[in-house]
PDB file of C-alpha atoms in Angstrom:
ATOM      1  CA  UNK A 129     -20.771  10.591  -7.088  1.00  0.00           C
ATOM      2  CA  UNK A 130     -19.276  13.785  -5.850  1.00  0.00           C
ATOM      3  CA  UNK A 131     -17.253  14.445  -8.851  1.00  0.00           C
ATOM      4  CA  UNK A 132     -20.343  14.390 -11.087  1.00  0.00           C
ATOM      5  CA  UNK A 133     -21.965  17.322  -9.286  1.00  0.00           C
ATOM      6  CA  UNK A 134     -18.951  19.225  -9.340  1.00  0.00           C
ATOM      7  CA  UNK A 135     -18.694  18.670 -13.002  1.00  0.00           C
ATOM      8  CA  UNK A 136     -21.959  19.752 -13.572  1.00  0.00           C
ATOM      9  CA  UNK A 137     -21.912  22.687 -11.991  1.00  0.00           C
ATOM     10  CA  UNK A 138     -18.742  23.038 -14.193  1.00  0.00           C
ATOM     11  CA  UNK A 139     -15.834  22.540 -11.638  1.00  0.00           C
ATOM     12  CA  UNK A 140     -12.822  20.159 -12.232  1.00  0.00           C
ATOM     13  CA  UNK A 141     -11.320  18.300  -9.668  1.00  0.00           C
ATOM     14  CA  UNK A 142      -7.700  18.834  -9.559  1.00  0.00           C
ATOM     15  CA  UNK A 143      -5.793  16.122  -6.942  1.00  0.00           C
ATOM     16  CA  UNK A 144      -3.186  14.179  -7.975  1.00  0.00           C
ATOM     17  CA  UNK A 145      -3.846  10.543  -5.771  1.00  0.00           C
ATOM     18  CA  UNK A 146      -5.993   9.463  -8.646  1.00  0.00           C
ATOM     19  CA  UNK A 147      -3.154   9.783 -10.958  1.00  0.00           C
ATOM     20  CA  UNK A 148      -0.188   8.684  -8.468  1.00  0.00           C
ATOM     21  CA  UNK A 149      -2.380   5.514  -7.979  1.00  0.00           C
ATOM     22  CA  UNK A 150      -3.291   4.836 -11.799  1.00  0.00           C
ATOM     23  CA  UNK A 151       0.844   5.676 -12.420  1.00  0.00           C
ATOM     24  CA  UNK A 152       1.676   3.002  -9.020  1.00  0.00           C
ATOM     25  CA  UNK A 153      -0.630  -0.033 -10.870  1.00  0.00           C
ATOM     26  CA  UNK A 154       0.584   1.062 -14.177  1.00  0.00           C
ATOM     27  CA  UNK A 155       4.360   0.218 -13.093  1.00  0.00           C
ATOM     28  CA  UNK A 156       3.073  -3.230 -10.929  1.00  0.00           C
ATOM     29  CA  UNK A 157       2.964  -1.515  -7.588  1.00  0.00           C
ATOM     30  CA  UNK A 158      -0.216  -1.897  -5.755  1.00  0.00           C
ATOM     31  CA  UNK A 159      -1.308   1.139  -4.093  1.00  0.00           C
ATOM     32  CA  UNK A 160      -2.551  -0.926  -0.184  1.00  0.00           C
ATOM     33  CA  UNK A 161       1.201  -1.442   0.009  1.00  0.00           C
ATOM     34  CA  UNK A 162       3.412   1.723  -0.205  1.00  0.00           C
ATOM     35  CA  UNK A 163       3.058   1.979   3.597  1.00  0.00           C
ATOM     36  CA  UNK A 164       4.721  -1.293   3.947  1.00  0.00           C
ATOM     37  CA  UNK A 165       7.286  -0.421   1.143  1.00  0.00           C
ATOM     38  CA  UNK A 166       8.373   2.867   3.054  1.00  0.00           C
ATOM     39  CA  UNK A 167       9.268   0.894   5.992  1.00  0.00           C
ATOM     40  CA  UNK A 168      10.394  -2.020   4.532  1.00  0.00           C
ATOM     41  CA  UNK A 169      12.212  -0.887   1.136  1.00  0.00           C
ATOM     42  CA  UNK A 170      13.640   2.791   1.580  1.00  0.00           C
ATOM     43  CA  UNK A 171      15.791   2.428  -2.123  1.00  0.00           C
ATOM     44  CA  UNK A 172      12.208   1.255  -3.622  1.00  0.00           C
ATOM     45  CA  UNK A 173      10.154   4.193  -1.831  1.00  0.00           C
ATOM     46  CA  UNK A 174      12.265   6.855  -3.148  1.00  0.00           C
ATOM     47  CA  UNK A 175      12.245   4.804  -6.704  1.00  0.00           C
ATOM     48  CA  UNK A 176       8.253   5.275  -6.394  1.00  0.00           C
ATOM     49  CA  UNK A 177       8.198   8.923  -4.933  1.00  0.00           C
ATOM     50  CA  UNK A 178      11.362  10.795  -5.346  1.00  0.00           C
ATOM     51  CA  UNK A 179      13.183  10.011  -8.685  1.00  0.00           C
ATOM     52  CA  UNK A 180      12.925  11.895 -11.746  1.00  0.00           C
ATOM     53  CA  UNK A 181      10.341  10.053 -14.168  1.00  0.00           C
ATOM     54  CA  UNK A 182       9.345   7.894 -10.954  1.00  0.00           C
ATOM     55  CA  UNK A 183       5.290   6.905 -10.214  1.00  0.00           C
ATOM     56  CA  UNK A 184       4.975  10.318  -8.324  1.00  0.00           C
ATOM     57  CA  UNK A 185       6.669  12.494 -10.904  1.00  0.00           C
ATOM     58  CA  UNK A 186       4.668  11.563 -13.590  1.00  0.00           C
ATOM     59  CA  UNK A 187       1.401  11.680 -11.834  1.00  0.00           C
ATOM     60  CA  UNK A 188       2.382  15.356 -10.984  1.00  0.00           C
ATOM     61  CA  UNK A 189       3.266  16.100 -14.268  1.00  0.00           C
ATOM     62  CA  UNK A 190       0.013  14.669 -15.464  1.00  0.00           C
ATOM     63  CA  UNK A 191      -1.836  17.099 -12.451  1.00  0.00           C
ATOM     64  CA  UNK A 192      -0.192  20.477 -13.544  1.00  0.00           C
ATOM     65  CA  UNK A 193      -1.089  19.653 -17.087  1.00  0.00           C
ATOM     66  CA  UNK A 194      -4.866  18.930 -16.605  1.00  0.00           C
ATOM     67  CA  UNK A 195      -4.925  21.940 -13.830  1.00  0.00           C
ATOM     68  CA  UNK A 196      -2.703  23.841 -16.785  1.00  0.00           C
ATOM     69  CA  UNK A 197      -5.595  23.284 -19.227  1.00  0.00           C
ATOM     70  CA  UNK A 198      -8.135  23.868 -17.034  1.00  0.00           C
ATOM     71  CA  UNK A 199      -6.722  27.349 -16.147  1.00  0.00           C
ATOM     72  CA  UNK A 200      -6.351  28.021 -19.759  1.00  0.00           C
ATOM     73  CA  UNK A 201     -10.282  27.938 -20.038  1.00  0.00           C
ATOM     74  CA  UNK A 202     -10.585  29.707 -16.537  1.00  0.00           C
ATOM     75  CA  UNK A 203     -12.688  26.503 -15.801  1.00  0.00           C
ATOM     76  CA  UNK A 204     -13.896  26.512 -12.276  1.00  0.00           C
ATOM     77  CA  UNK A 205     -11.459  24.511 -10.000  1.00  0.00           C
ATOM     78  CA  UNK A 206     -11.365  22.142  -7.134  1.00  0.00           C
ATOM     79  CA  UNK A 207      -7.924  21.493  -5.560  1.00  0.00           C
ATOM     80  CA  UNK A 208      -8.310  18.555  -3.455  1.00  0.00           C
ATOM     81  CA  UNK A 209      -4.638  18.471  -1.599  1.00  0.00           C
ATOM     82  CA  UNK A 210      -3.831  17.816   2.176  1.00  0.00           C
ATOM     83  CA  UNK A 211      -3.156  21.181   4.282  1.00  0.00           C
ATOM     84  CA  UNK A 212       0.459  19.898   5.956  1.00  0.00           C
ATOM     85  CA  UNK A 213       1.639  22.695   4.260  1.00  0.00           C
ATOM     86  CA  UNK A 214       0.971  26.463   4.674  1.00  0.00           C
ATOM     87  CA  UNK A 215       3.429  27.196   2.039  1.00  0.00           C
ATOM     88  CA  UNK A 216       2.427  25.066  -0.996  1.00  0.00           C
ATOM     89  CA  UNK A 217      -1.216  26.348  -0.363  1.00  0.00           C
ATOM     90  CA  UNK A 218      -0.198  29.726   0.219  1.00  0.00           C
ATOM     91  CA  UNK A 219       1.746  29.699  -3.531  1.00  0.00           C
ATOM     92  CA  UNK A 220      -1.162  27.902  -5.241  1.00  0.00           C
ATOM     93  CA  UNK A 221      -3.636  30.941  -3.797  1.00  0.00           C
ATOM     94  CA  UNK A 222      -1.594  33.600  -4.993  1.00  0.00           C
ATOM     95  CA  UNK A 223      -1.037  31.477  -8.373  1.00  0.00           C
ATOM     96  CA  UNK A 224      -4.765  31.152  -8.558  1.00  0.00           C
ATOM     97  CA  UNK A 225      -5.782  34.612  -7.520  1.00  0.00           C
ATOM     98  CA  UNK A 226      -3.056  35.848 -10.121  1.00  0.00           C
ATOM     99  CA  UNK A 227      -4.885  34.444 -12.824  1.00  0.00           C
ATOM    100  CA  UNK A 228      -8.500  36.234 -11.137  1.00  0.00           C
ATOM    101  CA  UNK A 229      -9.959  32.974  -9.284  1.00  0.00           C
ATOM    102  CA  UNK A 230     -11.472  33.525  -6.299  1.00  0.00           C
ATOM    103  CA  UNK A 231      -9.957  31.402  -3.434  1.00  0.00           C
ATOM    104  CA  UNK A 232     -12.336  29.390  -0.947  1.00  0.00           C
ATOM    105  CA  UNK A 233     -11.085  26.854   1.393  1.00  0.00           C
ATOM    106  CA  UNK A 234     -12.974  23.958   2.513  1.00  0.00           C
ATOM    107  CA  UNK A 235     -11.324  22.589   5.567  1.00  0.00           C
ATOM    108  CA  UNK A 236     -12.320  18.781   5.846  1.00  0.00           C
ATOM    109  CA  UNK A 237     -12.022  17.953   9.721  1.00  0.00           C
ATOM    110  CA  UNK A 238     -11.755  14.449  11.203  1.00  0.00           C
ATOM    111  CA  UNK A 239     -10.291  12.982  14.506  1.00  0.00           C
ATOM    112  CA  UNK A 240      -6.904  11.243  14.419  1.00  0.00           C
ATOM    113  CA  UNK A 241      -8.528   7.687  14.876  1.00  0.00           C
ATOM    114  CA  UNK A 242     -10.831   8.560  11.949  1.00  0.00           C
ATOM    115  CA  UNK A 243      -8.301   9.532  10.186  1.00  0.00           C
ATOM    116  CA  UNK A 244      -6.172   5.967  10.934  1.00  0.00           C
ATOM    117  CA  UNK A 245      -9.046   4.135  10.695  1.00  0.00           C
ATOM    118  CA  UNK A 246     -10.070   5.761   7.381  1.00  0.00           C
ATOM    119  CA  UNK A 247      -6.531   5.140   6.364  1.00  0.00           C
ATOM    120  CA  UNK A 248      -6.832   1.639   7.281  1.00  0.00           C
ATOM    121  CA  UNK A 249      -9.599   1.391   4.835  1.00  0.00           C
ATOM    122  CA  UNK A 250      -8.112   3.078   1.250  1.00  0.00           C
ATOM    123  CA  UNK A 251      -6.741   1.495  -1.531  1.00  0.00           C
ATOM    124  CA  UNK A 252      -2.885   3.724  -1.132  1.00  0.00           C
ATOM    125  CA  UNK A 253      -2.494   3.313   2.925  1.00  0.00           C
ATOM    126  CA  UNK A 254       0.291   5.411   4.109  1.00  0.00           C
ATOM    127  CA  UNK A 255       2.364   4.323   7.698  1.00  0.00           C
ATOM    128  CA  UNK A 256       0.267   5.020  10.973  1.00  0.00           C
ATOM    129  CA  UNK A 257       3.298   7.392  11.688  1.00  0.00           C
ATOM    130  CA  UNK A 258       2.885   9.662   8.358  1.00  0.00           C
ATOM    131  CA  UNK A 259      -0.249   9.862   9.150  1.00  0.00           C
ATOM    132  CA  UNK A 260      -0.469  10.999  12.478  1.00  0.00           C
ATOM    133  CA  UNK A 261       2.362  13.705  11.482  1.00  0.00           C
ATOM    134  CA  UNK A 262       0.149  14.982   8.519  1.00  0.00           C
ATOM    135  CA  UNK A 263      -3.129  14.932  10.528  1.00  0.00           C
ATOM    136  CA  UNK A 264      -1.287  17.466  13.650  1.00  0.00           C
ATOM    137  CA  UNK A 265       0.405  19.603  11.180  1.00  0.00           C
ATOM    138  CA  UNK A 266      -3.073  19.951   9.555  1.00  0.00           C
ATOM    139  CA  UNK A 267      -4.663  20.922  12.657  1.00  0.00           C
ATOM    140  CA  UNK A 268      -1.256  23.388  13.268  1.00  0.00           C
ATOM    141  CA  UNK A 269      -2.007  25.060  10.358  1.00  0.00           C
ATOM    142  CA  UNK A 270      -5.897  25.859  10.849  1.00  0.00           C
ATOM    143  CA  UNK A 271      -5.528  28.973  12.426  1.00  0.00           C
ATOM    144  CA  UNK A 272      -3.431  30.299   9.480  1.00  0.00           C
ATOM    145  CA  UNK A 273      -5.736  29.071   6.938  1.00  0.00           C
ATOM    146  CA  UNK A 274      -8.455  31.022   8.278  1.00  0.00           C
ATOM    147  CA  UNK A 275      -6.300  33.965   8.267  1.00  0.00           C
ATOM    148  CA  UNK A 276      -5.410  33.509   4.758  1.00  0.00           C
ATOM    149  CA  UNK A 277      -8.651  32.359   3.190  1.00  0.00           C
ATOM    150  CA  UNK A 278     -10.272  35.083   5.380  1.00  0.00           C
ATOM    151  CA  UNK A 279     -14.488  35.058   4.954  1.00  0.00           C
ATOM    152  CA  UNK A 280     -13.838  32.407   2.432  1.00  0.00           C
ATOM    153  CA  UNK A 281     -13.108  29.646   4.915  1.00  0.00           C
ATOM    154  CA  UNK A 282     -14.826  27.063   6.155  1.00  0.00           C
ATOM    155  CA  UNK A 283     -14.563  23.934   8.048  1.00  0.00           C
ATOM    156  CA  UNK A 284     -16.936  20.541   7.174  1.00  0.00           C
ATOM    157  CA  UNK A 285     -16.675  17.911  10.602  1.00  0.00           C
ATOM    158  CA  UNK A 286     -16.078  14.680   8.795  1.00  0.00           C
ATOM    159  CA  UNK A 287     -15.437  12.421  12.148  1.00  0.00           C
ATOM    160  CA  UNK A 288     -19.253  10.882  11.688  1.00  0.00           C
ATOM    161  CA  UNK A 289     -21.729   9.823   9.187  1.00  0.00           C
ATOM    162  CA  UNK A 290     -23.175  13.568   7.965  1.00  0.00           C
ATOM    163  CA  UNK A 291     -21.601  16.487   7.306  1.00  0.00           C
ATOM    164  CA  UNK A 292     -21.426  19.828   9.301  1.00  0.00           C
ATOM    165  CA  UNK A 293     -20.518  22.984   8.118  1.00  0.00           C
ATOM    166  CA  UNK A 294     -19.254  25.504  10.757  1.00  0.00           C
TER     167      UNK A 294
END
């Protein structure tokens, strides 16, 4: 439903879950177990995510190609990503504003148990641990994203049912 406004409006959504789960059931791996298979199957997990030509690889070669293509047109862009990492988001800025995009960061906030429960729910579940690591780096790196994004920051609550924008 989302994605059809955005592509109205003319935006693309860039994230590269929907392809890492398409490339996961394409090679007989169902998405609702890779937390198990981290845990359980180390050898397997970095078969899946690690490996040249593995489930992740591909879907990330599939990502920069869209995004590629995209850029090409100077389409309007929406990089859905998690924000564990000041670094990655940092380069993909500069990348962006390189090519004369304006930068805007939507922070999407949510408490740790409705982030686990949420987790709980999708179809590519990741360990309770991961996520809990992901979800305080996130909230490490706020302060800096405001910084860097400046006046073009902003933060929706996601915790409940509605949407605030602060």
């Amino acid at each position: 439903q989302g994605i059809t406004s955005f592509s109205a409006a003319g935006f693309k959504l860039i994230n590269s879950d929907t392809a890492f789960e398409a490339q996961l059931r394409k090679s007989g791996i169902d998405p609702k177990d890779l937390g198990k298979i981290e845990k359980e199957n180390p050898e397997l997990w970095d078969a899946i995510t690690e490996k040249p030509g593995s489930p992740r690889d591909k879907a990330k070669h599939i990502t920069d190609s869209m995004k590629s293509f995209y850029e090409a047109g100077r389409l309007g862009l929406i990089i859905d990503g998690t924000g564990d990492d000041i670094g990655k988001i940092k380069k993909k800025k500069d990348h962006a504003e390189s090519l004369g995009y304006d930068c805007y960061m939507v922070f999407v906030n949510t408490s740790l148990e409705v982030a686990q429960y949420r987790n709980s729910k999708r179809s590519r579940t990741l360990p309770e641990d991961l996520v809990t690591t992901i979800w305080k780096e996130c909230q490490h790196n706020l302060g800096a994203f405001q910084t860097m994004f400046s006046g073009n920051f902003r933060i929706v609550d996601n915790t409940k049912d509605g949407n605030n924008i602060t």
